């Protein structure tokens, strides 16, 4: 469905292994100790991500690069979820909301990819959600559960899970802004603020839609 | 429009307003804006009802494309200078000769997003983001004490040598700002700061506090910071408080979601325009809320905590706030204690972005910056009901009614970031007309006199800055060849006879409107009679037309265009006006008074009696001015 492709096709390792191996490089820029955290909700990166190299004079940091890479995967899963709506008997209001998420986030993925490429960093493609686990992203079980639901039950599951998903995006933004020196790059800063504003409002909308089911 | 109103008793019972229907479609292939050649400086152009007077490239200091780092932002006007913000500083253009603007000054200073306002000899520049430094330098903020977020104040007494007077620090910084003159002290202006950033930690700026409770008066998050600037002593400018205009807004989207479900149930699919199969709108499966339906506990407030942009209309003591998921109407009689009068949410709006009032204050156009301004949201596949304008009317008791949507009737390419953006009024008497930038969607002139039927009356559009990827291009190759350029018109404004537009990537455009069947030479001549020494679009000035023949003839042209008065009468009135103009002094006044008397008799029985009445009054005013 989504046509974007990343040229590099490095072997993909299981998410669990990746999370252990690369935890430090992507989850917690303040703490560079590899075994710093074992929180199961900690973000995981695919093995296909190269180590981040920050060019001299750049104002962006590793946290910015990992944020943009991780948010691609995060958005890609939201798009996958949104595209389930039409085949799962979603109501008209939800279908439209899902279409908005789809159209909004696909262009943001292109924006993030363009930023990463322009700055010489690996740019994940839209399949990256299979191998990267960012805050709020659905587990394999939750995905199965969503895919198995139809009609009003799909609507309910979609809203509950998408609220969880959006809350994860807000956490990613909060974590980014809490990282010293991060989000000084103007593209990252503007984008992160947009994510915060728009997804906060969308959570409100979804809570209302859920109440109206 | 009509369909969404047929909601019957259920809607009436719930006192639910109708959701505007969409009567618009993208053109199918013969729009002159389709298929324009791409290019940074040699892009193809299409225009209707306006011509390019001059294009000026960005100054060398900002002539680089790297995402948003060097893009131009908004503009402000004073004397014969245009102040153009940039994410890396600002440019002052001398436009004494509009066909050849000259650079008066370029001030490099990393300051996103650099929106400017000019008040007398003081230039205000918005600073948001984490990378702006007190010393304007590159390389990012190394220590929190170097961080500048708030409002930079420059002395531009000499526009060729601006001097930084003060960096006013604020908790959330300033994405945009709005100047509101003190109603009681001519020597003071207030500046409202808008933006979306969280508050800085108290360790960086004392007193800042990121609370999650909108009702907590000590939190810095749910407010617009207000700066008071003593104009004679700008070095004493400081934050004096906050506009807490969001309190209680958290729950309101219910009404919209429910209202929309209702509208869809009642309206079915008819009349909502768009192209078949694109929208998921309509249908009747949306459920109406049942009493006692389980709702999740709110994890955090989901209402707005700031505005993207607010437009003040000081002459009316009103402010329209475009605040994330809401459009607000605010009383600013006391600028230090603003009071929210009404709020409107709409799930068809992604991000309420900016606002323009009609001159009489009875309408306001809000824009939706869906996609944040960097996304190509005007493609043929893009949702038509999002990323455009909506027109609201304001009742006498200061409540909103939402009427219609408008999106440029042109499908743009995937290479063109496009969404509705900033604009201002074109001062044509008898009509509500605005000019507006749509990023790479170009500059558009829109009539919103009838709030239910806004329509385009002129446009100028360039092809995309970047060529589309060649067949077989990898994404990386496309990025390195094209540059993912973010460009187009940030804002387009009518000022003293011409339209000025800030082009993000390319530079600075000046346009002239041209007469067409949708906008007459007389209407344009009347607009040119309106002069403002100083113009900050987000602080909207009241337009007053002098008594003049083009003003009367504007009304006459409008009556002819819309069949508002019988054609034999409009022809006779036109002849009488010509004859009166050839006379002078008392003779002219007498002729005009006689004509006014005749026109007053036309009021009754005219299709547009209100306009005929206004025209008669304008003729009397002109008579009085002729003596």
PDB file of C-alpha atoms in Angstrom, chain B residues 403-566:
ATOM      1  CA  UNK B 403     -20.887  28.606   7.698  1.00  0.00           C
ATOM      2  CA  UNK B 404     -18.645  27.238   4.985  1.00  0.00           C
ATOM      3  CA  UNK B 405     -15.266  25.955   3.940  1.00  0.00           C
ATOM      4  CA  UNK B 406     -12.993  27.197   1.198  1.00  0.00           C
ATOM      5  CA  UNK B 407      -9.930  25.569  -0.297  1.00  0.00           C
ATOM      6  CA  UNK B 408      -8.089  26.796  -3.366  1.00  0.00           C
ATOM      7  CA  UNK B 409      -9.797  25.227  -6.383  1.00  0.00           C
ATOM      8  CA  UNK B 410      -6.532  23.959  -7.807  1.00  0.00           C
ATOM      9  CA  UNK B 411      -4.887  20.590  -7.339  1.00  0.00           C
ATOM     10  CA  UNK B 412      -1.220  21.103  -6.538  1.00  0.00           C
ATOM     11  CA  UNK B 413       1.573  18.564  -6.906  1.00  0.00           C
ATOM     12  CA  UNK B 414       3.228  16.310  -4.341  1.00  0.00           C
ATOM     13  CA  UNK B 415       6.298  18.589  -4.606  1.00  0.00           C
ATOM     14  CA  UNK B 416       4.380  21.614  -3.354  1.00  0.00           C
ATOM     15  CA  UNK B 417       3.862  22.205   0.350  1.00  0.00           C
ATOM     16  CA  UNK B 418       0.411  23.723   0.355  1.00  0.00           C
ATOM     17  CA  UNK B 419      -2.258  24.620   2.883  1.00  0.00           C
ATOM     18  CA  UNK B 420      -4.182  27.755   3.762  1.00  0.00           C
ATOM     19  CA  UNK B 421      -1.971  30.308   5.469  1.00  0.00           C
ATOM     20  CA  UNK B 422      -1.768  34.000   6.290  1.00  0.00           C
ATOM     21  CA  UNK B 423      -3.621  36.874   4.702  1.00  0.00           C
ATOM     22  CA  UNK B 424      -5.478  40.104   5.190  1.00  0.00           C
ATOM     23  CA  UNK B 425      -8.284  42.213   3.803  1.00  0.00           C
ATOM     24  CA  UNK B 426      -8.358  43.915   0.429  1.00  0.00           C
ATOM     25  CA  UNK B 427     -10.174  47.197   1.159  1.00  0.00           C
ATOM     26  CA  UNK B 428     -12.975  47.072  -1.404  1.00  0.00           C
ATOM     27  CA  UNK B 429     -16.063  48.873  -0.086  1.00  0.00           C
ATOM     28  CA  UNK B 430     -19.236  46.809   0.043  1.00  0.00           C
ATOM     29  CA  UNK B 431     -17.469  43.466  -0.098  1.00  0.00           C
ATOM     30  CA  UNK B 432     -15.391  41.259   2.171  1.00  0.00           C
ATOM     31  CA  UNK B 433     -12.312  40.297   0.215  1.00  0.00           C
ATOM     32  CA  UNK B 434      -9.088  38.813   1.485  1.00  0.00           C
ATOM     33  CA  UNK B 435      -5.762  37.996  -0.083  1.00  0.00           C
ATOM     34  CA  UNK B 436      -3.974  34.980   1.297  1.00  0.00           C
ATOM     35  CA  UNK B 437      -0.783  32.964   0.917  1.00  0.00           C
ATOM     36  CA  UNK B 438      -1.130  29.206   0.406  1.00  0.00           C
ATOM     37  CA  UNK B 439       2.585  28.343   0.423  1.00  0.00           C
ATOM     38  CA  UNK B 440       3.356  26.699  -2.916  1.00  0.00           C
ATOM     39  CA  UNK B 441      -0.369  26.799  -3.707  1.00  0.00           C
ATOM     40  CA  UNK B 442       0.336  30.449  -4.499  1.00  0.00           C
ATOM     41  CA  UNK B 443      -1.445  33.662  -3.642  1.00  0.00           C
ATOM     42  CA  UNK B 444      -5.234  33.671  -3.711  1.00  0.00           C
ATOM     43  CA  UNK B 445      -7.821  36.449  -3.517  1.00  0.00           C
ATOM     44  CA  UNK B 446     -11.108  35.317  -2.017  1.00  0.00           C
ATOM     45  CA  UNK B 447     -14.515  36.966  -1.630  1.00  0.00           C
ATOM     46  CA  UNK B 448     -16.246  35.924   1.594  1.00  0.00           C
ATOM     47  CA  UNK B 449     -19.039  38.533   1.574  1.00  0.00           C
ATOM     48  CA  UNK B 450     -21.580  35.741   1.612  1.00  0.00           C
ATOM     49  CA  UNK B 451     -20.374  33.538   4.467  1.00  0.00           C
ATOM     50  CA  UNK B 452     -22.055  30.540   2.853  1.00  0.00           C
ATOM     51  CA  UNK B 453     -20.379  30.979  -0.529  1.00  0.00           C
ATOM     52  CA  UNK B 454     -16.784  32.149  -0.476  1.00  0.00           C
ATOM     53  CA  UNK B 455     -15.207  32.149  -3.935  1.00  0.00           C
ATOM     54  CA  UNK B 456     -11.914  32.830  -5.621  1.00  0.00           C
ATOM     55  CA  UNK B 457     -11.543  36.072  -7.567  1.00  0.00           C
ATOM     56  CA  UNK B 458      -7.843  36.141  -8.422  1.00  0.00           C
ATOM     57  CA  UNK B 459      -4.697  34.058  -8.073  1.00  0.00           C
ATOM     58  CA  UNK B 460      -1.005  33.833  -8.860  1.00  0.00           C
ATOM     59  CA  UNK B 461       0.760  30.487  -8.752  1.00  0.00           C
ATOM     60  CA  UNK B 462       4.215  29.209  -9.589  1.00  0.00           C
ATOM     61  CA  UNK B 463       5.196  25.671 -10.414  1.00  0.00           C
ATOM     62  CA  UNK B 464       6.965  23.671  -7.695  1.00  0.00           C
ATOM     63  CA  UNK B 465      10.446  24.735  -6.609  1.00  0.00           C
ATOM     64  CA  UNK B 466      11.648  21.146  -7.023  1.00  0.00           C
ATOM     65  CA  UNK B 467      11.106  18.923 -10.016  1.00  0.00           C
ATOM     66  CA  UNK B 468       9.315  15.634  -9.345  1.00  0.00           C
ATOM     67  CA  UNK B 469      11.541  12.584  -9.011  1.00  0.00           C
ATOM     68  CA  UNK B 470      12.570  11.104 -12.355  1.00  0.00           C
ATOM     69  CA  UNK B 471      11.217   7.631 -13.159  1.00  0.00           C
ATOM     70  CA  UNK B 472      13.365   5.061 -11.408  1.00  0.00           C
ATOM     71  CA  UNK B 473      14.883   7.592  -9.016  1.00  0.00           C
ATOM     72  CA  UNK B 474      15.632   6.255  -5.598  1.00  0.00           C
ATOM     73  CA  UNK B 475      14.333   8.334  -2.744  1.00  0.00           C
ATOM     74  CA  UNK B 476      17.882   9.311  -1.800  1.00  0.00           C
ATOM     75  CA  UNK B 477      18.666  10.480  -5.321  1.00  0.00           C
ATOM     76  CA  UNK B 478      15.489  12.543  -5.400  1.00  0.00           C
ATOM     77  CA  UNK B 479      16.414  14.215  -2.144  1.00  0.00           C
ATOM     78  CA  UNK B 480      19.940  14.986  -3.251  1.00  0.00           C
ATOM     79  CA  UNK B 481      18.809  16.295  -6.646  1.00  0.00           C
ATOM     80  CA  UNK B 482      15.668  18.075  -5.636  1.00  0.00           C
ATOM     81  CA  UNK B 483      16.044  19.405  -2.154  1.00  0.00           C
ATOM     82  CA  UNK B 484      12.678  18.890  -0.521  1.00  0.00           C
ATOM     83  CA  UNK B 485      12.291  22.635  -0.756  1.00  0.00           C
ATOM     84  CA  UNK B 486       9.732  24.204   1.562  1.00  0.00           C
ATOM     85  CA  UNK B 487       8.571  27.280  -0.315  1.00  0.00           C
ATOM     86  CA  UNK B 488       5.713  29.431  -1.478  1.00  0.00           C
ATOM     87  CA  UNK B 489       3.783  32.328  -0.005  1.00  0.00           C
ATOM     88  CA  UNK B 490       3.923  32.566   3.772  1.00  0.00           C
ATOM     89  CA  UNK B 491       1.524  35.458   3.804  1.00  0.00           C
ATOM     90  CA  UNK B 492       0.133  37.848   1.234  1.00  0.00           C
ATOM     91  CA  UNK B 493      -1.216  41.238   2.214  1.00  0.00           C
ATOM     92  CA  UNK B 494      -2.739  44.235   0.515  1.00  0.00           C
ATOM     93  CA  UNK B 495      -1.018  47.446   1.576  1.00  0.00           C
ATOM     94  CA  UNK B 496      -1.467  50.857   0.015  1.00  0.00           C
ATOM     95  CA  UNK B 497      -2.424  49.703  -3.452  1.00  0.00           C
ATOM     96  CA  UNK B 498      -0.332  46.574  -3.934  1.00  0.00           C
ATOM     97  CA  UNK B 499      -0.126  42.998  -2.699  1.00  0.00           C
ATOM     98  CA  UNK B 500       3.072  41.977  -0.918  1.00  0.00           C
ATOM     99  CA  UNK B 501       3.975  38.344  -0.421  1.00  0.00           C
ATOM    100  CA  UNK B 502       6.773  36.733   1.533  1.00  0.00           C
ATOM    101  CA  UNK B 503       8.117  33.763  -0.429  1.00  0.00           C
ATOM    102  CA  UNK B 504       9.707  31.257   1.937  1.00  0.00           C
ATOM    103  CA  UNK B 505      12.411  29.950  -0.336  1.00  0.00           C
ATOM    104  CA  UNK B 506      12.655  32.354  -3.210  1.00  0.00           C
ATOM    105  CA  UNK B 507      12.362  35.850  -1.745  1.00  0.00           C
ATOM    106  CA  UNK B 508       9.835  38.646  -1.953  1.00  0.00           C
ATOM    107  CA  UNK B 509       6.984  39.283  -4.400  1.00  0.00           C
ATOM    108  CA  UNK B 510       4.916  42.359  -5.152  1.00  0.00           C
ATOM    109  CA  UNK B 511       1.677  42.047  -7.122  1.00  0.00           C
ATOM    110  CA  UNK B 512      -0.954  44.359  -8.491  1.00  0.00           C
ATOM    111  CA  UNK B 513      -4.597  43.347  -8.686  1.00  0.00           C
ATOM    112  CA  UNK B 514      -6.154  43.787 -12.104  1.00  0.00           C
ATOM    113  CA  UNK B 515      -9.759  44.407 -13.067  1.00  0.00           C
ATOM    114  CA  UNK B 516     -11.815  41.386 -14.118  1.00  0.00           C
ATOM    115  CA  UNK B 517     -15.509  40.600 -14.174  1.00  0.00           C
ATOM    116  CA  UNK B 518     -15.130  39.611 -10.524  1.00  0.00           C
ATOM    117  CA  UNK B 519     -13.398  42.805  -9.397  1.00  0.00           C
ATOM    118  CA  UNK B 520     -13.899  46.084 -11.221  1.00  0.00           C
ATOM    119  CA  UNK B 521     -11.539  48.960 -11.938  1.00  0.00           C
ATOM    120  CA  UNK B 522     -13.687  51.158  -9.686  1.00  0.00           C
ATOM    121  CA  UNK B 523     -13.439  48.677  -6.831  1.00  0.00           C
ATOM    122  CA  UNK B 524      -9.676  48.574  -7.253  1.00  0.00           C
ATOM    123  CA  UNK B 525      -9.528  52.379  -7.407  1.00  0.00           C
ATOM    124  CA  UNK B 526     -11.557  52.579  -4.187  1.00  0.00           C
ATOM    125  CA  UNK B 527      -9.196  50.118  -2.517  1.00  0.00           C
ATOM    126  CA  UNK B 528      -6.250  52.284  -3.512  1.00  0.00           C
ATOM    127  CA  UNK B 529      -7.746  55.221  -1.619  1.00  0.00           C
ATOM    128  CA  UNK B 530      -7.110  53.399   1.666  1.00  0.00           C
ATOM    129  CA  UNK B 531      -3.654  54.137   3.066  1.00  0.00           C
ATOM    130  CA  UNK B 532      -1.985  52.933   6.213  1.00  0.00           C
ATOM    131  CA  UNK B 533       1.384  54.275   7.312  1.00  0.00           C
ATOM    132  CA  UNK B 534       1.846  51.200   9.459  1.00  0.00           C
ATOM    133  CA  UNK B 535       0.327  47.770   8.979  1.00  0.00           C
ATOM    134  CA  UNK B 536       0.737  44.662  11.098  1.00  0.00           C
ATOM    135  CA  UNK B 537      -1.695  42.119   9.644  1.00  0.00           C
ATOM    136  CA  UNK B 538      -2.260  40.328  12.966  1.00  0.00           C
ATOM    137  CA  UNK B 539      -3.345  43.635  14.486  1.00  0.00           C
ATOM    138  CA  UNK B 540      -6.073  44.426  12.049  1.00  0.00           C
ATOM    139  CA  UNK B 541      -6.734  48.114  11.328  1.00  0.00           C
ATOM    140  CA  UNK B 542     -10.223  49.492  10.772  1.00  0.00           C
ATOM    141  CA  UNK B 543     -10.706  50.464   7.129  1.00  0.00           C
ATOM    142  CA  UNK B 544     -12.370  53.805   6.475  1.00  0.00           C
ATOM    143  CA  UNK B 545     -12.933  54.992   2.909  1.00  0.00           C
ATOM    144  CA  UNK B 546     -12.798  58.650   2.006  1.00  0.00           C
ATOM    145  CA  UNK B 547     -15.813  60.186   0.246  1.00  0.00           C
ATOM    146  CA  UNK B 548     -14.911  59.569  -3.385  1.00  0.00           C
ATOM    147  CA  UNK B 549     -16.367  58.698  -6.775  1.00  0.00           C
ATOM    148  CA  UNK B 550     -14.669  55.278  -6.976  1.00  0.00           C
ATOM    149  CA  UNK B 551     -16.311  54.318  -3.663  1.00  0.00           C
ATOM    150  CA  UNK B 552     -19.794  55.168  -4.984  1.00  0.00           C
ATOM    151  CA  UNK B 553     -19.020  53.462  -8.276  1.00  0.00           C
ATOM    152  CA  UNK B 554     -17.865  50.335  -6.411  1.00  0.00           C
ATOM    153  CA  UNK B 555     -21.341  49.965  -4.969  1.00  0.00           C
ATOM    154  CA  UNK B 556     -22.835  50.674  -8.375  1.00  0.00           C
ATOM    155  CA  UNK B 557     -20.641  48.029 -10.023  1.00  0.00           C
ATOM    156  CA  UNK B 558     -21.666  45.531  -7.367  1.00  0.00           C
ATOM    157  CA  UNK B 559     -25.355  46.277  -7.959  1.00  0.00           C
ATOM    158  CA  UNK B 560     -24.824  45.727 -11.679  1.00  0.00           C
ATOM    159  CA  UNK B 561     -22.817  42.521 -11.174  1.00  0.00           C
ATOM    160  CA  UNK B 562     -25.321  40.958  -8.807  1.00  0.00           C
ATOM    161  CA  UNK B 563     -28.488  42.430 -10.359  1.00  0.00           C
ATOM    162  CA  UNK B 564     -29.129  44.264  -7.105  1.00  0.00           C
ATOM    163  CA  UNK B 565     -30.963  47.078  -8.872  1.00  0.00           C
ATOM    164  CA  UNK B 566     -32.778  47.348 -12.198  1.00  0.00           C
TER     165      UNK B 566
END
